[in-house]
Amino acid sequence: VLTLDETTSRLRCEDWTLVGRLMGGGFPDYRQVIPTKHSATLTMPREALLSALDSVSATLTGARDAIELDFRGDTGAWLRASSADHGDAMVTLDPLDYTGEVHTGFAKHLIRETIAAIPASEVRLEFGNPLDPCVIKPAKADGGLWIVMPVRL
């Protein structure tokens, strides 16, 4: 059953209900949240990055669990996840290219789902400060961009 009014839509089925609400007020200019400068970049084959994310995520059971990303000139690039119940997992990445240094973390589902949605064989992640939004886009084409907020580790 679908019901509508001025600010709400509701779709009811036997086992679930989906509700949408029109929010009042002004929304911020989206361009203000997209970083324009970056100090580090990581370019990887999308499928290889997804596989690495899946590997380290296997130790994580909570929805808020974070994956740690680190790359530097002297240590290479890697992903790591740690769980008190299931131990640690670490995967060394084989990036196509990386510049600068980064040590940051992401919610496991957000980073994986974002990268999976990008319709490209290679992705480029751009970083500013560790808690600045990460810009993710196709490495070779102008196919849009995605923003993922990091989490504190």
Coordinates of C-alpha atoms in Angstrom, one line a residue:
V1 CA 0.0 0.0 0.0
L2 CA 1.4 3.4 -1.0
T3 CA 0.4 6.5 1.0
L4 CA 1.5 10.1 0.3
D5 CA 1.0 13.5 1.9
E6 CA 2.8 16.8 1.6
T7 CA 6.0 15.7 3.4
T8 CA 5.9 11.9 3.7
S9 CA 5.6 8.9 1.5
R10 CA 5.0 5.4 2.9
L11 CA 5.2 2.1 1.1
R12 CA 3.8 -0.9 3.2
C13 CA 4.2 -4.5 2.3
E14 CA 3.5 -7.6 4.5
D15 CA 6.9 -7.7 6.2
W16 CA 8.3 -4.2 5.9
T17 CA 7.6 -0.5 5.6
L18 CA 9.6 2.1 3.6
V19 CA 9.2 5.7 4.7
G20 CA 10.5 8.8 2.9
R21 CA 10.3 12.3 4.4
L22 CA 10.9 15.7 2.8
M23 CA 13.4 17.6 4.9
G24 CA 12.9 21.3 5.3
G25 CA 15.5 24.0 5.3
G26 CA 18.5 24.7 3.2
F27 CA 21.1 22.2 2.2
P28 CA 24.8 23.1 2.2
D29 CA 26.5 23.6 -1.1
Y30 CA 27.8 20.1 -2.0
R31 CA 31.0 21.6 -3.5
Q32 CA 32.0 22.8 0.0
V33 CA 32.5 19.2 1.2
I34 CA 34.6 18.0 -1.8
P35 CA 38.3 18.5 -1.1
T36 CA 40.1 20.5 -3.8
K37 CA 43.6 19.7 -2.6
H38 CA 45.2 16.4 -1.8
S39 CA 48.6 15.5 -0.4
A40 CA 48.5 11.8 -1.2
T41 CA 47.0 9.5 -3.8
L42 CA 46.6 5.7 -4.3
T43 CA 45.7 4.1 -7.6
M44 CA 44.7 0.5 -7.7
P45 CA 42.8 -2.1 -9.8
R46 CA 39.3 -1.9 -8.4
E47 CA 38.8 -5.7 -8.1
A48 CA 42.2 -6.1 -6.3
L49 CA 41.2 -3.4 -3.8
L50 CA 37.8 -5.0 -3.2
S51 CA 39.5 -8.4 -2.7
A52 CA 41.9 -6.9 -0.1
L53 CA 39.0 -5.2 1.7
D54 CA 37.1 -8.5 1.8
S55 CA 40.1 -10.3 3.2
V56 CA 40.7 -8.0 6.1
S57 CA 37.0 -7.6 6.8
A58 CA 36.7 -11.3 7.5
T59 CA 38.0 -10.6 11.0
L60 CA 35.5 -7.9 11.7
T61 CA 32.0 -8.6 13.0
G62 CA 30.6 -5.3 14.1
A63 CA 28.9 -2.8 11.7
R64 CA 31.1 0.0 13.0
D65 CA 34.4 -1.8 12.7
A66 CA 37.1 0.1 10.9
I67 CA 39.7 -0.9 8.3
E68 CA 43.1 0.8 8.6
L69 CA 44.8 2.0 5.4
D70 CA 48.5 3.0 5.4
F71 CA 50.9 3.8 2.7
R72 CA 54.4 5.4 2.8
G73 CA 57.4 5.4 0.7
D74 CA 59.4 3.2 3.1
T75 CA 56.8 0.6 4.1
G76 CA 54.6 0.2 1.0
A77 CA 50.8 0.1 1.1
W78 CA 48.6 -2.1 3.3
L79 CA 45.2 -2.7 4.8
R80 CA 44.7 -3.9 8.3
A81 CA 41.8 -4.9 10.5
S82 CA 41.8 -6.0 14.2
S83 CA 39.2 -7.7 16.3
A84 CA 39.5 -8.7 19.9
D85 CA 37.5 -11.9 19.1
H86 CA 39.0 -12.9 15.8
G87 CA 42.5 -11.4 15.8
D88 CA 44.3 -9.3 13.2
A89 CA 44.4 -9.4 9.4
M90 CA 46.7 -7.5 7.2
V91 CA 47.0 -7.4 3.4
T92 CA 49.9 -5.8 1.5
L93 CA 48.5 -3.9 -1.5
D94 CA 50.1 -3.8 -4.9
P95 CA 49.1 -0.3 -6.1
L96 CA 49.6 0.9 -9.6
D97 CA 50.8 4.1 -8.2
Y98 CA 50.9 6.0 -4.9
T99 CA 52.2 9.4 -3.8
G100 CA 52.6 10.9 -0.4
E101 CA 51.8 9.3 2.9
V102 CA 48.5 8.3 4.6
H103 CA 47.5 6.6 7.8
T104 CA 43.7 6.6 8.1
G105 CA 40.7 4.4 8.7
F106 CA 37.3 3.7 7.1
A107 CA 34.1 2.0 8.2
K108 CA 34.4 -1.4 6.5
H109 CA 31.0 -1.3 4.7
L110 CA 31.2 2.3 3.5
I111 CA 34.5 2.0 1.8
R112 CA 33.8 -1.4 0.3
E113 CA 30.3 -0.4 -1.0
T114 CA 31.6 2.8 -2.4
I115 CA 34.5 1.3 -4.3
A116 CA 32.2 -1.5 -5.6
A117 CA 29.8 1.1 -7.1
I118 CA 32.5 2.8 -9.2
P119 CA 32.1 1.6 -12.8
A120 CA 35.8 1.5 -13.6
S121 CA 38.6 -1.1 -13.7
E122 CA 41.0 1.2 -11.8
V123 CA 40.2 3.6 -8.9
R124 CA 42.1 6.6 -7.5
L125 CA 41.8 7.6 -3.9
E126 CA 42.8 11.1 -3.0
F127 CA 43.7 12.1 0.6
G128 CA 44.3 15.4 2.4
N129 CA 44.7 15.3 6.2
P130 CA 43.9 11.9 7.9
L131 CA 40.3 13.0 8.9
D132 CA 39.5 14.9 5.7
P133 CA 37.0 13.3 3.3
C134 CA 38.6 10.9 0.9
V135 CA 37.8 11.5 -2.8
I136 CA 37.4 8.3 -4.8
K137 CA 37.1 8.3 -8.6
P138 CA 37.8 6.3 -11.7
A139 CA 41.6 6.4 -12.4
K140 CA 41.5 6.9 -16.1
A141 CA 38.2 8.6 -17.0
D142 CA 36.1 11.5 -15.8
G143 CA 33.3 9.4 -14.5
G144 CA 32.2 11.2 -11.4
L145 CA 33.5 11.1 -7.9
W146 CA 32.6 9.6 -4.6
I147 CA 33.3 10.9 -1.1
V148 CA 33.9 8.7 2.0
M149 CA 34.5 10.1 5.4
P150 CA 37.3 8.4 7.4
V151 CA 37.0 7.3 11.0
R152 CA 39.3 7.7 13.9
L153 CA 41.4 4.7 14.6

